[in-house]
Amino acid sequence: MATILVLNGPNLNLLGQREPAVYGAATLADVEALCRDAAARLGHAVECLQSNHEGVLIDALQAAGRRVKAGELLGVVFNPGAFTHTSVALHDAIKGAEVPVVEIHISNVHAREAFRHHSYVSPAAAGIVVGFGVDGYRLAIEGLVRKTTG
Ligand code: CA2
């Protein structure tokens, strides 16, 4: 059994409380439960972290990279929230940590405002899941497991 880190960025603690037409009715706790279930079906465990702070996310990615190298972690399923569209620092953290990351977005960012069309994270990601609602977290976990355990 290995562990997967599910990392959520800014404002995702508000899931299920506002904008249900865009993000659905599931809460962050529901999403984390879904992730635990998806990973358990594949024989793996999940750790969850949500932060509204870029530096906390960077620290988590760096720690994840060290744990991947130690064989303790498979990788990260990461919804960077709005930092997706602004953060060179998250891009650099993923590259620098050499950590496998599957980027996930609940909404189809390409069907929304132009400022959501570019991701600084995508070029550093091992894979991307976009627009499947919160079910995308399940797909991201399955994709990460396939990519990292062959
Ligand atoms: O579709 C996604 O998963 C996003 O990463 C969500 C971010 C957004 O900035 C990205 O462009 C796409 C926003 C997360 C904020 O979530 C909220 C949930 C409920 C109420 C308000 C915000």
Coordinates of C-alpha atoms and ligand atoms in Angstrom, one line a residue:
M1 CA 0.0 0.0 0.0
A2 CA 1.2 3.5 -0.9
T3 CA -0.1 6.9 -0.1
I4 CA -1.4 9.7 -2.4
L5 CA -1.6 13.3 -1.3
V6 CA -4.8 15.1 -2.3
L7 CA -3.9 18.8 -2.3
N8 CA -6.5 21.6 -2.7
G9 CA -5.8 25.2 -3.1
P10 CA -7.5 28.5 -2.3
N11 CA -11.2 28.8 -1.7
L12 CA -11.8 25.1 -2.2
N13 CA -12.8 24.9 1.5
L14 CA -16.0 26.7 0.3
L15 CA -17.1 23.8 -2.0
G16 CA -20.8 23.0 -1.7
Q17 CA -21.5 26.3 0.1
R18 CA -21.6 28.7 -3.0
E19 CA -21.7 28.5 -6.8
P20 CA -23.3 25.1 -7.0
A21 CA -24.0 25.7 -10.6
V22 CA -20.3 25.8 -11.4
Y23 CA -18.8 23.4 -8.7
G24 CA -21.7 21.2 -7.7
A25 CA -23.1 20.5 -4.2
A26 CA -20.4 18.3 -2.8
T27 CA -18.4 19.7 0.1
L28 CA -14.6 19.4 0.5
A29 CA -15.3 16.7 3.1
D30 CA -17.3 14.8 0.5
V31 CA -14.5 15.2 -2.0
E32 CA -11.9 13.9 0.5
A33 CA -14.2 10.9 1.3
L34 CA -14.5 10.2 -2.5
C35 CA -10.7 10.3 -2.8
R36 CA -10.2 7.9 0.1
D37 CA -12.7 5.5 -1.4
A38 CA -11.1 5.7 -4.9
A39 CA -7.6 5.1 -3.5
A40 CA -8.8 2.3 -1.2
R41 CA -10.3 0.4 -4.2
L42 CA -6.8 0.4 -5.7
G43 CA -5.2 -0.6 -2.4
H44 CA -3.8 2.8 -1.5
A45 CA -4.3 5.4 1.2
V46 CA -4.9 9.1 0.9
E47 CA -3.7 12.2 2.9
C48 CA -5.6 15.4 2.4
L49 CA -4.5 19.0 2.7
Q50 CA -6.3 22.2 1.7
S51 CA -4.7 25.7 2.0
N52 CA -5.5 29.2 1.0
H53 CA -1.8 30.0 1.1
E54 CA 0.6 29.6 -1.8
G55 CA 3.6 29.0 0.5
V56 CA 1.9 26.2 2.4
L57 CA 1.1 24.5 -1.0
I58 CA 4.8 24.9 -2.1
D59 CA 6.0 23.4 1.2
A60 CA 3.6 20.5 0.7
L61 CA 4.9 19.8 -2.8
Q62 CA 8.5 19.9 -1.7
A63 CA 7.8 17.5 1.2
A64 CA 5.8 15.3 -1.2
G65 CA 8.9 15.2 -3.5
R66 CA 11.1 14.0 -0.7
R67 CA 8.5 11.3 0.3
V68 CA 8.2 10.1 -3.3
K69 CA 12.0 9.7 -3.4
A70 CA 11.8 7.8 -0.1
G71 CA 9.2 5.5 -1.6
E72 CA 6.5 6.6 0.8
L73 CA 4.2 8.5 -1.6
L74 CA 3.0 7.8 -5.1
G75 CA 2.4 11.5 -6.0
V76 CA -0.1 14.3 -5.7
V77 CA -3.6 15.0 -7.0
F78 CA -3.7 18.8 -7.0
N79 CA -6.4 21.3 -7.6
P80 CA -4.4 24.6 -7.4
G81 CA -7.6 26.7 -7.6
A82 CA -7.0 30.2 -8.9
F83 CA -3.2 29.9 -8.3
T84 CA -3.4 27.7 -11.4
H85 CA -3.6 30.8 -13.5
T86 CA -1.1 33.0 -11.6
S87 CA 1.6 30.9 -9.9
V88 CA 5.1 30.4 -11.5
A89 CA 6.1 29.4 -8.0
L90 CA 3.8 26.4 -8.0
H91 CA 5.2 25.4 -11.4
D92 CA 8.7 25.7 -10.1
A93 CA 7.9 23.7 -7.0
I94 CA 6.5 20.8 -8.9
K95 CA 9.5 20.8 -11.3
G96 CA 12.0 21.2 -8.5
A97 CA 10.5 18.5 -6.3
E98 CA 10.3 16.1 -9.3
V99 CA 7.0 15.0 -7.9
P100 CA 4.3 13.3 -10.1
V101 CA 1.3 15.6 -10.0
V102 CA -2.1 15.1 -11.6
E103 CA -3.8 18.6 -12.0
I104 CA -7.5 18.5 -11.6
H105 CA -10.2 21.1 -12.1
I106 CA -13.8 20.5 -11.2
S107 CA -15.1 22.9 -13.9
N108 CA -14.1 23.0 -17.5
V109 CA -11.8 26.0 -17.2
H110 CA -11.5 26.3 -21.1
A111 CA -15.3 27.0 -21.3
R112 CA -15.0 29.8 -18.8
E113 CA -13.4 33.3 -18.7
A114 CA -10.3 33.7 -20.8
F115 CA -8.1 34.3 -17.7
R116 CA -8.8 30.7 -16.7
H117 CA -7.6 29.3 -20.0
H118 CA -3.9 29.4 -19.1
S119 CA -2.3 27.1 -16.4
Y120 CA 1.2 27.6 -15.1
V121 CA 0.8 24.1 -13.5
S122 CA -0.1 22.1 -16.6
P123 CA 3.4 22.1 -18.2
A124 CA 4.8 20.6 -14.9
A125 CA 2.0 18.1 -14.5
A126 CA 2.1 14.4 -15.3
G127 CA -1.6 14.6 -16.4
I128 CA -4.6 16.8 -16.3
V129 CA -8.3 16.2 -15.6
V130 CA -10.7 19.0 -16.4
G131 CA -14.4 19.4 -16.4
F132 CA -15.7 16.2 -14.9
G133 CA -17.0 17.8 -11.7
V134 CA -15.8 16.3 -8.4
D135 CA -15.7 12.9 -10.1
G136 CA -12.5 14.2 -11.7
Y137 CA -10.7 13.6 -8.4
R138 CA -11.5 9.8 -8.8
L139 CA -10.2 9.9 -12.4
A140 CA -7.1 11.8 -11.2
I141 CA -6.3 9.2 -8.5
E142 CA -6.8 6.3 -11.0
G143 CA -4.6 8.1 -13.6
L144 CA -1.8 8.8 -11.0
V145 CA -1.8 5.1 -9.9
R146 CA -1.6 3.9 -13.5
K147 CA 1.2 6.3 -14.3
T148 CA 3.3 5.6 -11.2
T149 CA 2.7 1.9 -10.6
G150 CA 2.7 0.8 -14.3
Ligands
CA2_1 O1 -12.6 24.2 -11.5 C1 -11.8 24.2 -10.6 O2 -11.6 23.2 -9.9 C2 -11.0 25.5 -10.3 O3 -9.7 25.1 -10.0 C3 -11.7 26.1 -9.1 C4 -11.1 27.5 -8.7 C5 -11.0 28.4 -10.0 O4 -10.3 29.6 -9.6 C6 -10.3 27.7 -11.1 O5 -10.3 28.6 -12.2 C7 -10.9 26.4 -11.5 C8 -12.0 28.2 -7.7 C9 -12.1 27.4 -6.5 C10 -13.1 28.2 -5.6 O6 -14.1 27.3 -5.3 C11 -15.3 27.9 -4.8 C12 -16.3 27.0 -4.4 C13 -17.4 27.5 -4.0 C14 -17.6 28.8 -3.8 C15 -16.7 29.7 -4.2 C16 -15.5 29.2 -4.7

